[in-house]
Short mmCIF file of C-alpha atoms in Angstrom, two decimals:
data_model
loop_
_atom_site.label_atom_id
_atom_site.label_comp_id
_atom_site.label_asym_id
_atom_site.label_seq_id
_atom_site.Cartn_x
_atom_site.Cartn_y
_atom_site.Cartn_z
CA UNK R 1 -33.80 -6.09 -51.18
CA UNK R 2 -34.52 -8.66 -48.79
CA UNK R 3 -30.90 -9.96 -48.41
CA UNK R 4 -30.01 -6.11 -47.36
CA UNK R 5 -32.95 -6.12 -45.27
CA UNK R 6 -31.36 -9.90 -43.86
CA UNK R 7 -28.02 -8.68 -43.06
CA UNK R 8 -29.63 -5.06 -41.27
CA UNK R 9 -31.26 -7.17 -38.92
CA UNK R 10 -28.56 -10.00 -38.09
CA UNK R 11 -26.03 -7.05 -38.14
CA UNK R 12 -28.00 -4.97 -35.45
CA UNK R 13 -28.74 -8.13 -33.62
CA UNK R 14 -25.02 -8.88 -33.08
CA UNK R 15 -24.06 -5.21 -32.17
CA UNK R 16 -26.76 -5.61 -29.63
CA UNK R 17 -25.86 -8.42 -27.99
CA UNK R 18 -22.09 -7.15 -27.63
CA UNK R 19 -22.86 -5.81 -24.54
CA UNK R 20 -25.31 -8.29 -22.92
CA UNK R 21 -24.13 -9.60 -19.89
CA UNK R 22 -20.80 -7.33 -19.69
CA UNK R 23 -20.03 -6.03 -16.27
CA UNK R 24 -18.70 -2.85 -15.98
CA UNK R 25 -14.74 -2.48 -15.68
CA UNK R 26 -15.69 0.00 -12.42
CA UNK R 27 -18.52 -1.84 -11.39
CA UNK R 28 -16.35 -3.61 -8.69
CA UNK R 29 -14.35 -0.76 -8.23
CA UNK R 30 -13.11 -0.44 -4.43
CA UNK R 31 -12.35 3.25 -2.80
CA UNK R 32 -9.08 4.74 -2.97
CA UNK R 33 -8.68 4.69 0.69
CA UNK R 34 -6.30 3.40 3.64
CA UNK R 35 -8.23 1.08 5.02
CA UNK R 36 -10.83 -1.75 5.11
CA UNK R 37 -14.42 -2.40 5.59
CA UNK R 38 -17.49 -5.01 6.36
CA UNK R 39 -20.95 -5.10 7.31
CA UNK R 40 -22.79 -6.93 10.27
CA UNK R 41 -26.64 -6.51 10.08
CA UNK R 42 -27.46 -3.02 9.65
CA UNK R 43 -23.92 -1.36 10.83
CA UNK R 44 -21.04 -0.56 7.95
CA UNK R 45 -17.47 -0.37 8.44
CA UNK R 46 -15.66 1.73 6.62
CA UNK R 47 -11.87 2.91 6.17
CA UNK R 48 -10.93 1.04 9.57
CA UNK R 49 -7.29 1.23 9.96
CA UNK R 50 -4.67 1.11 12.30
CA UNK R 51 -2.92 4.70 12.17
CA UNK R 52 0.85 4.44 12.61
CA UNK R 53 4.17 5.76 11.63
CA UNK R 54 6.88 2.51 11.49
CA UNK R 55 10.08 3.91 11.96
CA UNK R 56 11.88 0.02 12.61
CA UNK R 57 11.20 -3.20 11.55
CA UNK R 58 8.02 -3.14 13.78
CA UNK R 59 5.75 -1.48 15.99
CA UNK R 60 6.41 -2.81 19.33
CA UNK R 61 4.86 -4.09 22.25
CA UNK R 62 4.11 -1.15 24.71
CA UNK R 63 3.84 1.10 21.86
CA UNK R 64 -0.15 3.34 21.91
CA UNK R 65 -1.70 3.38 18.33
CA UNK R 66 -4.78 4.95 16.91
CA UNK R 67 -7.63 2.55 15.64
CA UNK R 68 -9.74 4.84 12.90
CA UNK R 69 -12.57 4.06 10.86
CA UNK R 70 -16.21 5.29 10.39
CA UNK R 71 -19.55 3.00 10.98
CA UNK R 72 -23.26 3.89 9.98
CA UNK R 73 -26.03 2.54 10.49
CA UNK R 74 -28.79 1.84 7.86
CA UNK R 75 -31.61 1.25 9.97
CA UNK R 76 -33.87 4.09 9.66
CA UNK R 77 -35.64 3.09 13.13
CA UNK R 78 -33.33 1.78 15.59
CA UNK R 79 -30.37 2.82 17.19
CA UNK R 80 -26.96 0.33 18.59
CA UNK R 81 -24.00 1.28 20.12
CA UNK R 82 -20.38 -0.07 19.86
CA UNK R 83 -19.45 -2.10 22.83
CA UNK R 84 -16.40 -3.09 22.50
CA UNK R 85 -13.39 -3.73 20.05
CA UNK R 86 -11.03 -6.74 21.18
CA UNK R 87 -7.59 -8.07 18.74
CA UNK R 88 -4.87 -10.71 19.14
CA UNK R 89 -2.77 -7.93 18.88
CA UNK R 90 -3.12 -5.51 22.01
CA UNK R 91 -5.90 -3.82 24.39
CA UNK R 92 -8.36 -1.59 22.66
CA UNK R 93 -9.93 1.01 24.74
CA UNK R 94 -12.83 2.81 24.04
CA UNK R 95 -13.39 6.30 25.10
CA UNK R 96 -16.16 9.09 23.92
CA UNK R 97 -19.70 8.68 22.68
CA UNK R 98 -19.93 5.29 20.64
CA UNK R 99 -23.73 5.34 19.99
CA UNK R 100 -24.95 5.20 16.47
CA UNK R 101 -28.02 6.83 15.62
CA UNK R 102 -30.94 5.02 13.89
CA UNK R 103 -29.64 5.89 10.20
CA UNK R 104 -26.62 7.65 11.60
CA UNK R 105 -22.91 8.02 11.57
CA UNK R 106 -19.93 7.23 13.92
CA UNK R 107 -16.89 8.42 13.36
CA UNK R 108 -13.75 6.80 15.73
CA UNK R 109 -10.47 8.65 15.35
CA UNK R 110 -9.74 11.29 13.30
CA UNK R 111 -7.32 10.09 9.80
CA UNK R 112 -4.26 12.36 9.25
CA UNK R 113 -4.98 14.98 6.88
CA UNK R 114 -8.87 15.76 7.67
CA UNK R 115 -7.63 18.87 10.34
CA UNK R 116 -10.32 21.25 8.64
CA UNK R 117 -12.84 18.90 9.53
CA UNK R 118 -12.09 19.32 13.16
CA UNK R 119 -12.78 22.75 13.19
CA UNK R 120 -16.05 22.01 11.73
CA UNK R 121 -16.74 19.76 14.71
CA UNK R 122 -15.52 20.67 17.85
CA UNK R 123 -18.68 21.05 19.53
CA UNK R 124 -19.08 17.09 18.79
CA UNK R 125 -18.76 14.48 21.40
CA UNK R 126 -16.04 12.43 19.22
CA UNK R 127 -15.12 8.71 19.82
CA UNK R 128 -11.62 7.19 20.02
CA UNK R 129 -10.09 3.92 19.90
CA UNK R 130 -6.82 3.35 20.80
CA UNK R 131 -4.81 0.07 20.84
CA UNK R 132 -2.42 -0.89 23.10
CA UNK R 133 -0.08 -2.99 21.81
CA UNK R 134 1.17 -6.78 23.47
CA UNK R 135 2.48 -8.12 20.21
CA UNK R 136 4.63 -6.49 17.29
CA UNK R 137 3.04 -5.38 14.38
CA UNK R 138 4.31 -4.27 10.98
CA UNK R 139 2.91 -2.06 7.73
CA UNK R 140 2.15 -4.46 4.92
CA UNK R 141 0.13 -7.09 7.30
CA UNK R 142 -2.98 -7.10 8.73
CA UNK R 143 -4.27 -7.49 12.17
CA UNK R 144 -7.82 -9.29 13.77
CA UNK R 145 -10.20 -7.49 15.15
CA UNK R 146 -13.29 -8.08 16.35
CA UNK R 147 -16.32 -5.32 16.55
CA UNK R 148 -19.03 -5.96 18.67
CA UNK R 149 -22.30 -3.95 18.62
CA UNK R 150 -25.46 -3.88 20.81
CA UNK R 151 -27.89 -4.83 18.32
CA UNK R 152 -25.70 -5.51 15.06
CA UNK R 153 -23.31 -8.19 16.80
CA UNK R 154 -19.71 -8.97 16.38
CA UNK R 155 -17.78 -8.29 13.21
CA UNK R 156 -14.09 -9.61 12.51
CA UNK R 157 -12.09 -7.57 10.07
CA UNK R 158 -8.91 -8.10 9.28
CA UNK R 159 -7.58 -4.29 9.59
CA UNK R 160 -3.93 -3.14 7.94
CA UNK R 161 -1.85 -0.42 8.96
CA UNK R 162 -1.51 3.35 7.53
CA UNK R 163 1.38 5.76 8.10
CA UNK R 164 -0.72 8.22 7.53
CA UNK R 165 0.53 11.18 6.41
CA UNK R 166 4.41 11.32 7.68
CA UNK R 167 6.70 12.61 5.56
CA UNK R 168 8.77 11.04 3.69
CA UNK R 169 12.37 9.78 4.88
CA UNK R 170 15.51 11.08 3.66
CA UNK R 171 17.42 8.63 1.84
CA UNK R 172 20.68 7.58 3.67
CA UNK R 173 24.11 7.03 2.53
CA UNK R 174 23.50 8.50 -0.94
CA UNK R 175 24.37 11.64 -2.24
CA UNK R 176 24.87 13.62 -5.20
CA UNK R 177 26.66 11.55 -7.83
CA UNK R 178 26.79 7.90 -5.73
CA UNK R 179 23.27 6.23 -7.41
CA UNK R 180 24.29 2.67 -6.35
CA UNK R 181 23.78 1.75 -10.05
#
């Protein structure tokens, strides 16, 4: 009786302490989104991207693209504003309303695909970002830049590139029956 009584408690025991100290295969899971994100102080990043369709090897100098990504700020009691956004990579001008509400949201572009949203919003005083590009940039990379808020203070974030929701390209020089295999 006692050696059943033995082996009930060692065998609980090690059952127990299977999962002691595990972490959690989506404990560390990231978003399924286009883009990346940071903190500085109270302000979050998130989803900031560089919205783009590539149609060549690179976008090129000259060429206007859409910076996009959402900030909030945790602080329940005091408000900051975005300043400014500078990159390596081109001229970023700010245009719209880019204070952030103590415990609010600010939301800088508008991502391909969220139209229906818009309609819910028009009446808001919406924020834009758009960069200017001096240097070429290409989808796969990413790209400097550096946020800098009122309060918060500067946040670099290396930011990639989305195509956003183009179409897909017809494939050329292959037709029915000529796979290339």
């Amino acid at each position: 009786m006692f050696g059943i009584s033995l082996f009930s408690v060692c065998a609980a025991t090690a059952l127990v302490g299977c999962g002691a100290g595990q972490i959690s295969q989506v404990a560390t899971q990231e978003p399924a989104i286009n883009g990346t994100g940071g903190t500085v102080e109270n302000v979050t990043l998130r989803n900031v991207h560089i919205q783009a369709v590539q149609t060549t090897d690179a976008l090129e100098p000259g060429t206007d693209v859409d910076l996009i990504f959402t900030a909030t700020n945790q602080s329940p009691d005091t408000a900051d504003r975005l300043v400014s956004i500078t990159s390596e990579v081109g001229t970023v001008t700010l245009s719209g309303n880019t204070e952030l509400a103590a415990g609010g949201l600010l939301e800088v572009g508008q991502p391909d695909g969220i139209e229906e949203l818009a309609a819910l919003k028009e009446s808001a005083d919406g924020a834009e970002a758009t960069v200017a590009l001096t240097e070429p940039i290409s989808n796969g990379l990413t790209y400097p830049f550096t946020f800098t808020f009122e309060r918060a203070g500067e946040k670099v974030l290396e930011v990639p590139i989305s195509a956003g929701n183009s179409g897909r390209q017809a494939a050329t020089g292959v037709g029915p029956g000529e796979g290339g295999h």
